[in-house]
Short mmCIF file of C-alpha atoms in Angstrom, two decimals:
data_model
loop_
_atom_site.label_atom_id
_atom_site.label_comp_id
_atom_site.label_asym_id
_atom_site.label_seq_id
_atom_site.Cartn_x
_atom_site.Cartn_y
_atom_site.Cartn_z
CA GLN A 30 77.45 -102.87 -107.80
CA GLY A 31 79.47 -99.69 -107.17
CA MET A 32 80.19 -98.97 -110.84
CA GLU A 33 78.92 -95.39 -110.43
CA GLN A 34 82.15 -94.46 -108.64
CA TRP A 35 83.99 -95.02 -111.92
CA LEU A 36 81.75 -92.85 -114.12
CA PRO A 37 84.57 -90.34 -114.81
CA LEU A 38 86.49 -93.16 -116.52
CA PHE A 39 83.68 -93.65 -119.05
CA TYR A 40 82.76 -90.00 -119.74
CA GLU A 41 84.90 -86.97 -120.51
CA SER A 42 82.91 -84.88 -118.05
CA LEU A 43 80.01 -85.35 -115.65
CA ASP A 44 76.99 -83.05 -115.62
CA SER A 45 75.59 -81.63 -112.41
CA LEU A 46 72.15 -80.27 -111.60
CA PHE A 47 73.34 -76.78 -112.57
CA ASP A 48 73.95 -77.95 -116.16
CA TYR A 49 70.23 -78.67 -116.54
CA LEU A 50 69.01 -75.33 -115.19
CA PRO A 51 68.25 -72.44 -117.55
CA ASP A 52 70.49 -69.39 -117.18
CA GLN A 53 67.68 -67.30 -115.69
CA ALA A 54 66.75 -69.87 -113.03
CA GLN A 55 66.90 -68.59 -109.47
CA ILE A 56 68.65 -70.66 -106.82
CA PHE A 57 67.10 -70.88 -103.35
CA LEU A 58 69.27 -72.27 -100.56
CA ASP A 59 67.71 -73.41 -97.32
CA ASN A 60 69.14 -72.38 -93.98
CA GLN A 61 72.56 -74.03 -93.37
CA ALA A 62 72.48 -75.72 -96.78
CA GLU A 63 76.02 -74.61 -97.59
CA SER A 64 77.30 -75.77 -94.19
CA ALA A 65 75.73 -79.17 -94.81
CA ARG A 66 77.40 -79.33 -98.24
CA ALA A 67 80.80 -78.55 -96.72
CA GLU A 68 80.37 -81.18 -94.00
CA ARG A 69 79.38 -83.80 -96.55
CA TRP A 70 82.45 -82.94 -98.63
CA ASP A 71 84.69 -83.36 -95.58
CA LEU A 72 83.08 -86.74 -94.90
CA ILE A 73 83.73 -87.92 -98.47
CA ALA A 74 87.31 -86.65 -98.39
CA ASP A 75 87.99 -88.37 -95.07
CA ALA A 76 86.65 -91.67 -96.40
CA TYR A 77 88.87 -91.41 -99.48
CA ASP A 78 91.96 -90.54 -97.42
CA GLY A 79 91.23 -93.50 -95.15
CA ARG A 80 91.18 -95.90 -98.10
CA VAL A 81 94.44 -94.48 -99.43
CA GLU A 82 96.18 -94.84 -96.07
CA ALA A 83 94.83 -98.36 -95.59
CA ALA A 84 96.19 -99.40 -98.98
CA LYS A 85 99.63 -97.98 -98.11
CA THR A 86 99.66 -99.80 -94.79
CA LYS A 87 98.92 -103.13 -96.46
CA GLY A 88 101.62 -102.46 -99.03
CA ALA A 89 99.29 -102.89 -101.97
CA ALA A 90 98.43 -99.48 -103.29
CA SER A 91 96.92 -101.03 -106.42
CA SER A 92 94.05 -102.44 -104.32
CA ASN A 93 92.73 -98.91 -103.76
CA ARG A 94 90.66 -98.20 -106.85
CA ALA A 95 88.70 -95.26 -105.49
CA LEU A 96 88.84 -92.06 -107.55
CA ALA A 97 89.64 -88.70 -105.99
CA PRO A 98 86.48 -86.92 -104.71
CA ARG A 99 86.96 -83.94 -107.02
CA SER A 100 86.48 -86.19 -110.08
CA LEU A 101 83.06 -87.24 -108.80
CA TYR A 102 81.70 -84.27 -106.84
CA LEU A 103 81.69 -80.47 -106.88
CA ASP A 104 84.27 -79.08 -104.47
CA ALA A 105 84.00 -75.64 -102.88
CA GLY A 106 85.49 -73.93 -105.94
CA ASP A 107 83.16 -75.71 -108.37
CA TRP A 108 80.19 -74.93 -106.14
CA ASN A 109 80.95 -71.22 -105.96
CA GLN A 110 81.60 -71.11 -109.70
CA ALA A 111 78.23 -72.78 -110.40
CA LEU A 112 76.46 -70.17 -108.27
CA ALA A 113 78.36 -67.23 -109.74
CA GLY A 114 76.27 -65.12 -112.09
CA ARG A 115 72.98 -66.62 -110.89
CA ALA A 116 70.30 -65.05 -108.74
CA VAL A 117 70.78 -66.78 -105.37
CA ARG A 118 68.42 -66.41 -102.40
CA ARG A 119 69.42 -67.80 -99.01
CA PHE A 120 66.68 -68.50 -96.47
CA THR A 121 67.29 -67.74 -92.81
CA PRO A 122 65.10 -68.00 -89.71
CA PHE A 123 66.67 -64.82 -88.32
CA SER A 124 65.97 -61.17 -89.04
CA SER A 125 69.27 -60.27 -90.66
CA GLY A 126 68.35 -57.18 -92.62
CA GLY A 127 67.93 -59.13 -95.86
CA GLU A 128 65.04 -59.15 -98.26
CA ASP A 129 61.62 -59.92 -96.76
CA ALA A 130 59.28 -61.60 -99.24
CA GLY A 131 56.32 -60.87 -96.99
CA GLY A 132 55.34 -64.47 -96.29
CA ARG A 133 53.93 -65.38 -92.91
CA LEU A 134 53.10 -68.80 -91.49
CA GLY A 135 49.49 -69.74 -92.18
CA ARG A 136 47.01 -71.20 -89.75
CA THR A 137 46.52 -74.88 -89.01
CA PHE A 138 43.33 -76.71 -88.13
CA ALA A 139 44.69 -78.81 -85.26
CA ALA A 140 41.97 -77.55 -82.90
CA GLU A 141 39.21 -78.50 -85.33
CA ARG A 142 40.74 -81.95 -85.89
CA ALA A 143 40.69 -82.60 -82.15
CA GLN A 144 36.96 -81.86 -81.81
CA ASP A 145 34.52 -84.46 -83.05
CA SER A 146 31.68 -81.93 -82.83
CA VAL A 147 33.32 -79.64 -85.41
CA ASN A 148 33.27 -80.43 -89.11
CA LEU A 149 36.86 -79.97 -90.24
CA PHE A 150 36.11 -79.23 -93.87
CA GLU A 151 33.41 -76.71 -93.04
CA ALA A 152 36.02 -74.83 -90.99
CA VAL A 153 38.51 -74.94 -93.87
CA ALA A 154 35.89 -73.71 -96.34
CA ALA A 155 34.90 -70.82 -94.05
CA TYR A 156 38.54 -69.79 -93.63
CA ALA A 157 39.16 -69.90 -97.39
CA GLN A 158 36.08 -67.77 -98.02
CA ALA A 159 37.33 -65.21 -95.49
CA LEU A 160 40.72 -65.07 -97.23
CA LYS A 161 39.07 -64.50 -100.61
CA THR A 162 36.99 -61.71 -99.07
CA GLU A 163 40.28 -60.05 -98.10
CA GLY A 164 41.29 -60.07 -101.78
CA LYS A 165 43.80 -62.94 -101.61
CA ARG A 166 44.20 -65.77 -104.08
CA VAL A 167 43.72 -69.05 -102.20
CA LEU A 168 45.76 -72.12 -103.14
CA PHE A 169 45.24 -75.57 -101.62
CA ALA A 170 48.60 -77.36 -101.72
CA SER A 171 48.72 -81.17 -101.70
CA TRP A 172 51.47 -83.76 -101.89
CA THR A 173 50.10 -85.63 -104.91
CA GLU A 174 47.63 -85.03 -107.72
CA GLY A 175 45.33 -87.71 -106.34
CA SER A 176 45.15 -86.15 -102.88
CA SER A 177 44.62 -82.74 -104.50
CA GLU A 178 41.61 -84.03 -106.41
CA ARG A 179 40.14 -85.69 -103.31
CA LEU A 180 40.57 -82.54 -101.25
CA ALA A 181 38.82 -80.47 -103.93
CA THR A 182 35.91 -82.93 -103.96
CA MET A 183 35.47 -82.75 -100.18
CA LEU A 184 35.68 -78.95 -100.12
CA ALA A 185 33.16 -78.73 -102.97
CA ASP A 186 30.69 -80.57 -100.71
CA HIS A 187 31.06 -77.66 -98.26
CA GLY A 188 30.53 -74.75 -100.59
CA LEU A 189 33.84 -74.23 -102.43
CA ASP A 190 32.65 -74.95 -105.94
CA HIS A 191 35.22 -73.27 -108.17
CA ILE A 192 38.52 -74.99 -107.35
CA VAL A 193 40.75 -74.91 -110.42
CA ALA A 194 43.97 -76.91 -110.87
CA ALA A 195 47.13 -74.78 -111.16
CA ARG A 196 50.11 -76.24 -113.04
CA ASP A 197 52.76 -73.88 -111.70
CA TRP A 198 53.27 -70.66 -109.77
CA ALA A 199 52.72 -68.59 -112.90
CA ASP A 200 49.17 -69.99 -113.06
CA VAL A 201 48.62 -68.93 -109.45
CA GLN A 202 49.79 -65.39 -110.08
CA ALA A 203 47.71 -65.04 -113.25
CA ALA A 204 44.50 -66.56 -111.84
CA PRO A 205 41.52 -64.28 -111.13
CA LYS A 206 40.77 -63.74 -107.47
CA ASP A 207 37.19 -64.98 -107.64
CA ILE A 208 38.21 -68.67 -107.88
CA TYR A 209 40.00 -71.11 -105.62
CA LEU A 210 43.11 -72.95 -106.76
CA ARG A 211 44.62 -76.32 -106.04
CA GLY A 212 47.95 -77.86 -107.00
CA VAL A 213 50.79 -80.19 -106.14
CA LEU A 214 53.09 -78.20 -103.86
CA PRO A 215 55.05 -80.28 -101.31
CA VAL A 216 55.14 -77.86 -98.37
CA GLU A 217 54.78 -78.88 -94.73
CA HIS A 218 52.86 -75.74 -93.74
CA GLY A 219 50.94 -73.07 -95.57
CA PHE A 220 51.75 -69.38 -95.63
CA ALA A 221 50.15 -66.08 -96.55
CA THR A 222 51.37 -62.96 -98.33
CA ASP A 223 49.54 -59.78 -99.26
CA GLU A 224 48.43 -61.42 -102.53
CA VAL A 225 48.33 -65.20 -101.97
CA ALA A 226 47.34 -67.57 -99.17
CA VAL A 227 48.52 -71.20 -99.33
CA ILE A 228 46.68 -73.80 -97.25
CA SER A 229 48.61 -77.07 -97.16
CA GLU A 230 47.24 -80.58 -96.92
CA THR A 231 49.19 -80.99 -93.67
CA ASP A 232 47.53 -77.87 -92.21
CA ILE A 233 44.15 -79.48 -92.77
CA LEU A 234 44.69 -83.18 -92.11
CA GLY A 235 47.77 -83.10 -89.88
CA ASP A 236 50.97 -85.07 -90.28
CA ARG A 237 50.70 -88.42 -91.94
CA LEU A 238 52.41 -90.82 -89.55
CA ALA A 239 54.31 -92.91 -92.04
CA ARG A 240 54.88 -96.45 -90.93
CA PRO A 241 58.26 -97.93 -91.91
CA ARG A 242 57.68 -99.72 -95.17
CA LYS A 243 58.88 -103.29 -95.07
CA LYS A 244 60.16 -104.82 -98.25
CA ARG A 245 58.01 -107.70 -99.34
CA ARG A 246 60.42 -110.37 -98.23
CA ALA A 247 60.39 -113.05 -95.58
CA SER A 248 60.77 -111.77 -92.03
CA ASN A 249 63.92 -113.83 -91.60
CA PHE A 250 65.64 -112.35 -94.66
CA LEU A 251 69.22 -111.42 -93.83
CA ALA A 252 70.00 -107.82 -94.73
CA GLU A 253 73.66 -107.87 -93.81
CA ALA A 254 76.31 -110.16 -92.46
CA SER A 255 76.34 -108.35 -89.11
CA ALA A 256 72.90 -109.85 -88.43
CA LEU A 257 74.55 -113.27 -88.09
CA THR A 258 76.62 -114.72 -85.27
CA THR A 259 79.00 -117.62 -85.53
CA GLY A 260 77.12 -120.91 -85.17
CA ASP A 261 73.78 -119.67 -86.55
CA LEU A 262 71.93 -122.06 -88.82
CA VAL A 263 71.01 -120.61 -92.20
CA VAL A 264 69.18 -121.89 -95.26
CA HIS A 265 70.74 -121.40 -98.69
CA LEU A 266 68.24 -121.20 -101.54
CA ASP A 267 70.08 -123.87 -103.58
CA HIS A 268 72.02 -125.87 -101.01
CA GLY A 269 69.80 -126.06 -97.93
CA ILE A 270 70.70 -125.93 -94.23
CA GLY A 271 74.25 -124.93 -93.27
CA ARG A 272 76.05 -123.40 -90.30
CA TYR A 273 77.53 -119.90 -90.45
CA GLU A 274 81.20 -120.00 -89.42
CA GLY A 275 82.04 -116.32 -89.86
CA LEU A 276 83.39 -113.91 -92.43
CA LYS A 277 86.52 -114.80 -94.33
CA THR A 278 88.51 -112.69 -96.79
CA LEU A 279 89.64 -114.56 -99.90
CA ASP A 280 92.03 -113.34 -102.58
CA ILE A 281 90.14 -113.56 -105.86
CA GLN A 282 91.87 -112.32 -109.01
CA GLN A 283 94.51 -110.58 -106.87
CA ALA A 284 91.89 -108.62 -104.94
CA PRO A 285 90.50 -109.24 -101.44
CA HIS A 286 86.87 -110.35 -101.32
CA ASP A 287 84.68 -110.82 -98.23
CA CYS A 288 82.78 -114.10 -98.12
CA LEU A 289 80.51 -115.89 -95.64
CA GLU A 290 81.92 -119.25 -94.64
CA LEU A 291 79.13 -121.88 -94.45
CA LEU A 292 79.69 -125.38 -93.10
CA TYR A 293 77.67 -128.31 -94.48
CA ALA A 294 77.48 -132.04 -93.70
CA GLY A 295 80.67 -133.98 -94.21
CA GLU A 296 82.78 -130.94 -93.28
CA SER A 297 82.07 -129.44 -96.70
CA LYS A 298 82.34 -125.65 -96.90
CA LEU A 299 80.73 -123.06 -99.13
CA TYR A 300 82.10 -119.52 -99.44
CA LEU A 301 79.30 -117.15 -100.32
CA PRO A 302 80.21 -113.59 -101.47
CA VAL A 303 78.62 -111.00 -99.18
CA GLU A 304 76.80 -109.37 -102.11
CA ASN A 305 74.87 -112.65 -102.56
CA ILE A 306 73.64 -112.75 -98.96
CA ASP A 307 70.06 -112.44 -100.25
CA LEU A 308 70.29 -116.17 -101.04
CA LEU A 309 70.24 -116.89 -97.29
CA THR A 310 67.47 -116.93 -94.71
CA ARG A 311 67.59 -117.84 -91.03
CA TYR A 312 66.71 -121.44 -90.25
CA GLY A 313 64.23 -120.48 -87.54
CA SER A 314 63.96 -120.03 -83.81
CA ASP A 315 64.09 -123.74 -82.92
CA SER A 316 67.31 -125.12 -84.38
CA GLU A 317 67.80 -127.97 -81.89
CA GLY A 318 68.06 -131.29 -83.67
CA ALA A 319 68.43 -129.72 -87.12
CA GLN A 320 70.67 -131.65 -89.49
CA LEU A 321 73.01 -130.02 -91.96
CA ASP A 322 72.42 -130.73 -95.62
CA ARG A 323 75.06 -132.22 -97.86
CA LEU A 324 76.45 -130.04 -100.62
CA GLY A 325 75.34 -131.46 -103.95
CA GLY A 326 72.99 -133.93 -102.26
CA ALA A 327 69.43 -134.68 -103.32
CA GLY A 328 67.84 -134.31 -99.86
CA TRP A 329 67.35 -130.54 -99.99
CA GLN A 330 65.99 -130.58 -103.52
CA ALA A 331 63.52 -133.35 -102.57
CA ARG A 332 62.23 -131.34 -99.60
CA LYS A 333 61.86 -128.25 -101.80
CA SER A 334 59.87 -130.29 -104.31
CA LYS A 335 57.50 -131.59 -101.60
CA ALA A 336 57.02 -128.06 -100.25
CA LYS A 337 56.16 -126.82 -103.72
CA GLU A 338 53.57 -129.57 -104.09
CA ARG A 339 51.95 -128.62 -100.78
CA LEU A 340 51.93 -124.95 -101.78
CA ARG A 341 50.38 -125.87 -105.12
CA ALA A 342 47.61 -127.78 -103.33
CA MET A 343 46.98 -124.84 -101.02
CA ALA A 344 46.88 -122.47 -104.01
CA GLU A 345 44.31 -124.67 -105.76
CA GLY A 346 42.14 -124.57 -102.65
CA LEU A 347 42.37 -120.79 -102.46
CA ILE A 348 41.54 -120.46 -106.16
CA ALA A 349 38.46 -122.66 -105.69
CA LEU A 350 37.36 -120.57 -102.71
CA ALA A 351 37.86 -117.34 -104.69
CA ALA A 352 35.81 -118.78 -107.56
CA LYS A 353 32.92 -119.56 -105.19
CA ARG A 354 33.04 -116.03 -103.81
CA ALA A 355 33.07 -114.56 -107.31
CA LEU A 356 29.92 -116.49 -108.25
CA ARG A 357 27.92 -115.28 -105.24
CA GLU A 358 25.95 -112.07 -105.60
CA THR A 359 24.37 -109.74 -103.07
CA GLU A 360 22.98 -106.22 -102.93
CA ALA A 361 25.77 -103.66 -103.28
CA VAL A 362 26.25 -101.12 -100.51
CA VAL A 363 27.33 -97.69 -101.74
CA PRO A 364 28.63 -95.34 -99.01
CA PRO A 365 27.77 -91.63 -99.21
CA SER A 366 30.61 -90.18 -101.29
CA GLY A 367 31.18 -87.01 -99.29
CA LEU A 368 31.06 -88.55 -95.82
CA PHE A 369 33.13 -91.54 -96.88
CA ALA A 370 35.81 -89.31 -98.42
CA GLU A 371 36.01 -87.24 -95.22
CA PHE A 372 36.30 -90.42 -93.16
CA CYS A 373 39.17 -91.66 -95.34
CA ALA A 374 40.97 -88.31 -95.30
CA ARG A 375 41.11 -88.18 -91.51
CA PHE A 376 42.98 -91.48 -91.24
CA PRO A 377 46.23 -90.26 -89.63
CA TYR A 378 48.57 -92.84 -91.15
CA GLU A 379 50.06 -93.52 -94.52
CA GLU A 380 48.43 -96.70 -95.76
CA THR A 381 50.63 -99.73 -96.26
CA ASP A 382 50.54 -101.69 -99.52
CA ASP A 383 48.56 -104.47 -97.85
CA GLN A 384 46.01 -102.00 -96.46
CA LEU A 385 45.54 -100.34 -99.85
CA ASN A 386 45.02 -103.75 -101.47
CA ALA A 387 42.50 -104.74 -98.79
CA ILE A 388 40.62 -101.46 -99.13
CA GLY A 389 40.49 -101.86 -102.89
CA ASP A 390 39.26 -105.44 -102.61
CA VAL A 391 36.47 -104.45 -100.21
CA LEU A 392 35.29 -101.58 -102.42
CA GLU A 393 35.30 -103.76 -105.54
CA ASP A 394 33.71 -106.80 -103.90
#
């Protein structure tokens, strides 16, 4: 509800990330990180100045309740002071005469992924064995612990038997060179130094093409008032079908408040605060002949009750069908673990929640 912008009013001071870091922690800044910080600060400052000027123009300075940016964020001086006295390393893609840590971009297996005749994991295992022959520690980096375990299982099927989990970089540095390592290290691409070679999950399996995750809501859920146009029919969860008449600003407790103006039967109007827009859904594509509900009337509640009864009957039918399926038995089919794991790993998309549920249901059925 926006209360976080008033945190300085409730606490004497606000902690930043630097307050949680030990004194000996090294700070690594990505290329252009400080430029991005400065641009974000300018954006915040401009937004604050705009609110101040708008309040002055309306002649009601008290309506601007935003706090100054410096009370909420680290300005340039605070930022430099937080970095002072710490070991700071700044990454750059250019050869600028700075310190070279010796890391070089590792190889990918895009060519092997594109050839059905080549076993991807055999190629990865052969490459890892060659790296170990060169005297390097080999670390397989994955995005999650689960994917790390699955990758180790698949590689074990192709000759890499001793793959040990590493908790942190200190474990990697202290590990003997006759074993392989795995761990959770969210890097896009692997790299190699004189001592260590990192092979990332993305190097092996390629980019996971993440589908946009939809929130589990109705497709006609209204995310914001801008999705509506004047005259659209909407359905209020408690009051039924109404017509959207536009946005209207009301003075509530001496403060302006944006509300959606909804027209109902009998010229009745309902003003819905914009933060409660989740109570609305679109009426549907075919609105011709639709009748507006009456505020406080029993018609909408009666239709909701009938719909609930129909849904309850449908649910009972589905439960009965599920019970019949649960009572039937057949011979279980167990896929070969290694081949099935490889098949799953080469799926180039991030599974949706519905897909994961369906996969789980099939495997458990």
